[in-house]
PDB file of C-alpha atoms in Angstrom:
ATOM      1  CA  MET F  26     -97.507 -51.533 122.593  1.00 74.00           C
ATOM      2  CA  ALA F  27     -97.621 -50.757 126.309  1.00 89.00           C
ATOM      3  CA  THR F  28    -100.196 -48.647 128.106  1.00 95.00           C
ATOM      4  CA  SER F  29     -99.238 -44.975 128.134  1.00 95.00           C
ATOM      5  CA  LYS F  30     -98.673 -43.132 131.382  1.00 94.00           C
ATOM      6  CA  GLU F  31    -101.320 -40.601 130.263  1.00 96.00           C
ATOM      7  CA  TYR F  32    -103.973 -43.311 129.863  1.00 96.00           C
ATOM      8  CA  GLN F  33    -103.014 -44.871 133.200  1.00 96.00           C
ATOM      9  CA  MET F  34    -103.322 -41.493 134.942  1.00 95.00           C
ATOM     10  CA  PHE F  35    -106.691 -40.825 133.264  1.00 96.00           C
ATOM     11  CA  VAL F  36    -108.130 -44.163 134.431  1.00 96.00           C
ATOM     12  CA  GLN F  37    -106.663 -43.688 137.902  1.00 94.00           C
ATOM     13  CA  GLU F  38    -108.391 -40.292 138.144  1.00 94.00           C
ATOM     14  CA  GLN F  39    -111.710 -41.865 137.124  1.00 94.00           C
ATOM     15  CA  LEU F  40    -111.347 -44.566 139.794  1.00 94.00           C
ATOM     16  CA  ALA F  41    -110.009 -42.321 142.581  1.00 92.00           C
ATOM     17  CA  PRO F  42    -113.429 -41.406 144.068  1.00 91.00           C
ATOM     18  CA  MET F  43    -113.977 -45.072 144.982  1.00 90.00           C
ATOM     19  CA  GLY F  44    -110.954 -45.177 147.260  1.00 90.00           C
ATOM     20  CA  ASP F  45    -108.996 -48.348 148.025  1.00 93.00           C
ATOM     21  CA  ILE F  46    -107.780 -48.630 144.408  1.00 95.00           C
ATOM     22  CA  SER F  47    -104.191 -49.481 143.600  1.00 95.00           C
ATOM     23  CA  MET F  48    -102.301 -50.245 140.415  1.00 96.00           C
ATOM     24  CA  ARG F  49     -99.173 -52.309 140.009  1.00 96.00           C
ATOM     25  CA  THR F  50     -97.031 -52.115 136.901  1.00 94.00           C
ATOM     26  CA  MET F  51     -96.272 -55.357 135.157  1.00 90.00           C
ATOM     27  CA  MET F  52     -94.256 -55.416 131.930  1.00 87.00           C
ATOM     28  CA  GLY F  53     -95.507 -52.013 130.729  1.00 86.00           C
ATOM     29  CA  GLU F  54     -99.104 -52.689 131.727  1.00 95.00           C
ATOM     30  CA  TYR F  55    -101.070 -52.117 134.951  1.00 97.00           C
ATOM     31  CA  ILE F  56    -102.917 -54.573 137.179  1.00 97.00           C
ATOM     32  CA  ILE F  57    -105.857 -52.920 139.002  1.00 97.00           C
ATOM     33  CA  TYR F  58    -106.666 -53.897 142.584  1.00 96.00           C
ATOM     34  CA  TYR F  59    -109.816 -52.955 144.488  1.00 96.00           C
ATOM     35  CA  LYS F  60    -109.703 -53.693 148.208  1.00 94.00           C
ATOM     36  CA  ASN F  61    -106.739 -56.016 147.564  1.00 92.00           C
ATOM     37  CA  LYS F  62    -108.517 -58.105 144.910  1.00 95.00           C
ATOM     38  CA  VAL F  63    -107.467 -58.093 141.246  1.00 95.00           C
ATOM     39  CA  ILE F  64    -110.385 -56.603 139.315  1.00 96.00           C
ATOM     40  CA  GLY F  65    -108.712 -56.155 135.940  1.00 97.00           C
ATOM     41  CA  GLY F  66    -106.011 -54.140 134.281  1.00 97.00           C
ATOM     42  CA  LEU F  67    -104.848 -51.721 131.643  1.00 97.00           C
ATOM     43  CA  TYR F  68    -103.488 -53.376 128.523  1.00 97.00           C
ATOM     44  CA  ASP F  69    -102.429 -51.473 125.391  1.00 96.00           C
ATOM     45  CA  ASN F  70    -104.524 -48.463 126.482  1.00 96.00           C
ATOM     46  CA  ARG F  71    -107.587 -50.636 127.081  1.00 97.00           C
ATOM     47  CA  PHE F  72    -109.351 -51.019 130.430  1.00 98.00           C
ATOM     48  CA  LEU F  73    -110.253 -54.707 130.844  1.00 98.00           C
ATOM     49  CA  VAL F  74    -111.986 -56.406 133.783  1.00 98.00           C
ATOM     50  CA  LYS F  75    -112.512 -60.012 134.792  1.00 97.00           C
ATOM     51  CA  PRO F  76    -115.529 -61.494 133.000  1.00 97.00           C
ATOM     52  CA  VAL F  77    -117.412 -62.605 136.112  1.00 97.00           C
ATOM     53  CA  ASN F  78    -121.212 -62.905 135.898  1.00 97.00           C
ATOM     54  CA  ALA F  79    -121.784 -59.576 137.660  1.00 96.00           C
ATOM     55  CA  ALA F  80    -119.636 -57.729 135.107  1.00 97.00           C
ATOM     56  CA  ARG F  81    -121.367 -59.487 132.204  1.00 97.00           C
ATOM     57  CA  ASN F  82    -124.769 -58.494 133.630  1.00 97.00           C
ATOM     58  CA  LEU F  83    -123.746 -54.839 133.952  1.00 96.00           C
ATOM     59  CA  MET F  84    -122.103 -54.750 130.514  1.00 97.00           C
ATOM     60  CA  PRO F  85    -124.018 -57.279 128.382  1.00 97.00           C
ATOM     61  CA  ASP F  86    -122.767 -55.788 125.105  1.00 96.00           C
ATOM     62  CA  ALA F  87    -119.133 -55.335 126.151  1.00 97.00           C
ATOM     63  CA  PRO F  88    -116.660 -56.971 123.776  1.00 97.00           C
ATOM     64  CA  MET F  89    -114.357 -59.694 125.051  1.00 97.00           C
ATOM     65  CA  GLU F  90    -110.687 -59.030 124.337  1.00 97.00           C
ATOM     66  CA  GLN F  91    -107.393 -60.699 125.135  1.00 96.00           C
ATOM     67  CA  PRO F  92    -105.151 -58.530 127.300  1.00 94.00           C
ATOM     68  CA  TYR F  93    -102.135 -60.085 125.555  1.00 91.00           C
ATOM     69  CA  SER F  94    -101.455 -63.053 123.300  1.00 91.00           C
ATOM     70  CA  GLY F  95    -102.344 -66.354 124.944  1.00 92.00           C
ATOM     71  CA  ALA F  96    -104.274 -64.800 127.850  1.00 92.00           C
ATOM     72  CA  LYS F  97    -107.890 -65.459 128.778  1.00 95.00           C
ATOM     73  CA  GLU F  98    -110.325 -62.932 127.370  1.00 97.00           C
ATOM     74  CA  MET F  99    -111.599 -60.114 129.563  1.00 97.00           C
ATOM     75  CA  LEU F 100    -114.398 -57.551 129.230  1.00 98.00           C
ATOM     76  CA  LEU F 101    -113.619 -54.162 127.731  1.00 98.00           C
ATOM     77  CA  VAL F 102    -114.860 -51.250 129.867  1.00 97.00           C
ATOM     78  CA  GLU F 103    -115.936 -48.353 127.678  1.00 95.00           C
ATOM     79  CA  ARG F 104    -117.889 -46.189 130.156  1.00 94.00           C
ATOM     80  CA  LEU F 105    -114.792 -44.664 131.731  1.00 94.00           C
ATOM     81  CA  GLU F 106    -116.278 -41.267 132.495  1.00 93.00           C
ATOM     82  CA  ASP F 107    -119.233 -42.555 134.534  1.00 94.00           C
ATOM     83  CA  PRO F 108    -118.110 -42.743 138.193  1.00 90.00           C
ATOM     84  CA  VAL F 109    -121.444 -44.155 139.401  1.00 92.00           C
ATOM     85  CA  PHE F 110    -121.236 -46.991 136.875  1.00 96.00           C
ATOM     86  CA  LEU F 111    -117.566 -47.705 137.687  1.00 95.00           C
ATOM     87  CA  SER F 112    -118.311 -47.860 141.398  1.00 94.00           C
ATOM     88  CA  GLU F 113    -121.238 -50.228 140.793  1.00 96.00           C
ATOM     89  CA  LEU F 114    -119.104 -52.369 138.465  1.00 97.00           C
ATOM     90  CA  PHE F 115    -116.192 -52.657 140.891  1.00 96.00           C
ATOM     91  CA  SER F 116    -118.466 -53.431 143.846  1.00 95.00           C
ATOM     92  CA  ALA F 117    -120.241 -56.149 141.862  1.00 96.00           C
ATOM     93  CA  ILE F 118    -117.001 -57.728 140.637  1.00 97.00           C
ATOM     94  CA  TYR F 119    -115.451 -57.531 144.112  1.00 96.00           C
ATOM     95  CA  ALA F 120    -118.396 -59.375 145.673  1.00 95.00           C
ATOM     96  CA  GLU F 121    -118.029 -62.226 143.186  1.00 95.00           C
ATOM     97  CA  LEU F 122    -114.266 -62.751 143.480  1.00 93.00           C
ATOM     98  CA  PRO F 123    -112.726 -65.067 146.071  1.00 88.00           C
ATOM     99  CA  ALA F 124    -110.734 -63.628 148.960  1.00 82.00           C
ATOM    100  CA  PRO F 125    -107.046 -62.978 148.217  1.00 74.00           C
ATOM    101  CA  ARG F 126    -104.752 -65.867 149.086  1.00 76.00           C
ATOM    102  CA  LYS F 127    -102.648 -65.559 152.202  1.00 74.00           C
ATOM    103  CA  LYS F 128     -98.926 -65.376 151.515  1.00 71.00           C
ATOM    104  CA  HIS F 129     -96.925 -68.026 153.308  1.00 69.00           C
ATOM    105  CA  LYS F 130     -93.807 -66.918 155.116  1.00 68.00           C
ATOM    106  CA  GLY F 131     -91.087 -69.368 154.494  1.00 59.00           C
TER     107      GLY F 131
END
């Protein structure tokens, strides 16, 4: 089952106040970028983020779920209608992730 357009639009609306958010479709799902870093994605109408320490600290009871079969588990975000929390979560995850790799022209 792929993520519905309605769910994608709902999550995008919740994240819009943060600015600098983009989503890229990938095989019926959506990868979420914040300031050009991959933060997480939408998988089967679930909002999952990378399980970095900062995210675990902010969501200590969040379940770990696989985005798809064979993938590494990610944290399920359930507080979708709390813009202050989402902003804090994304800022914390962003700070912990490495800088995006430079693309080589070749």
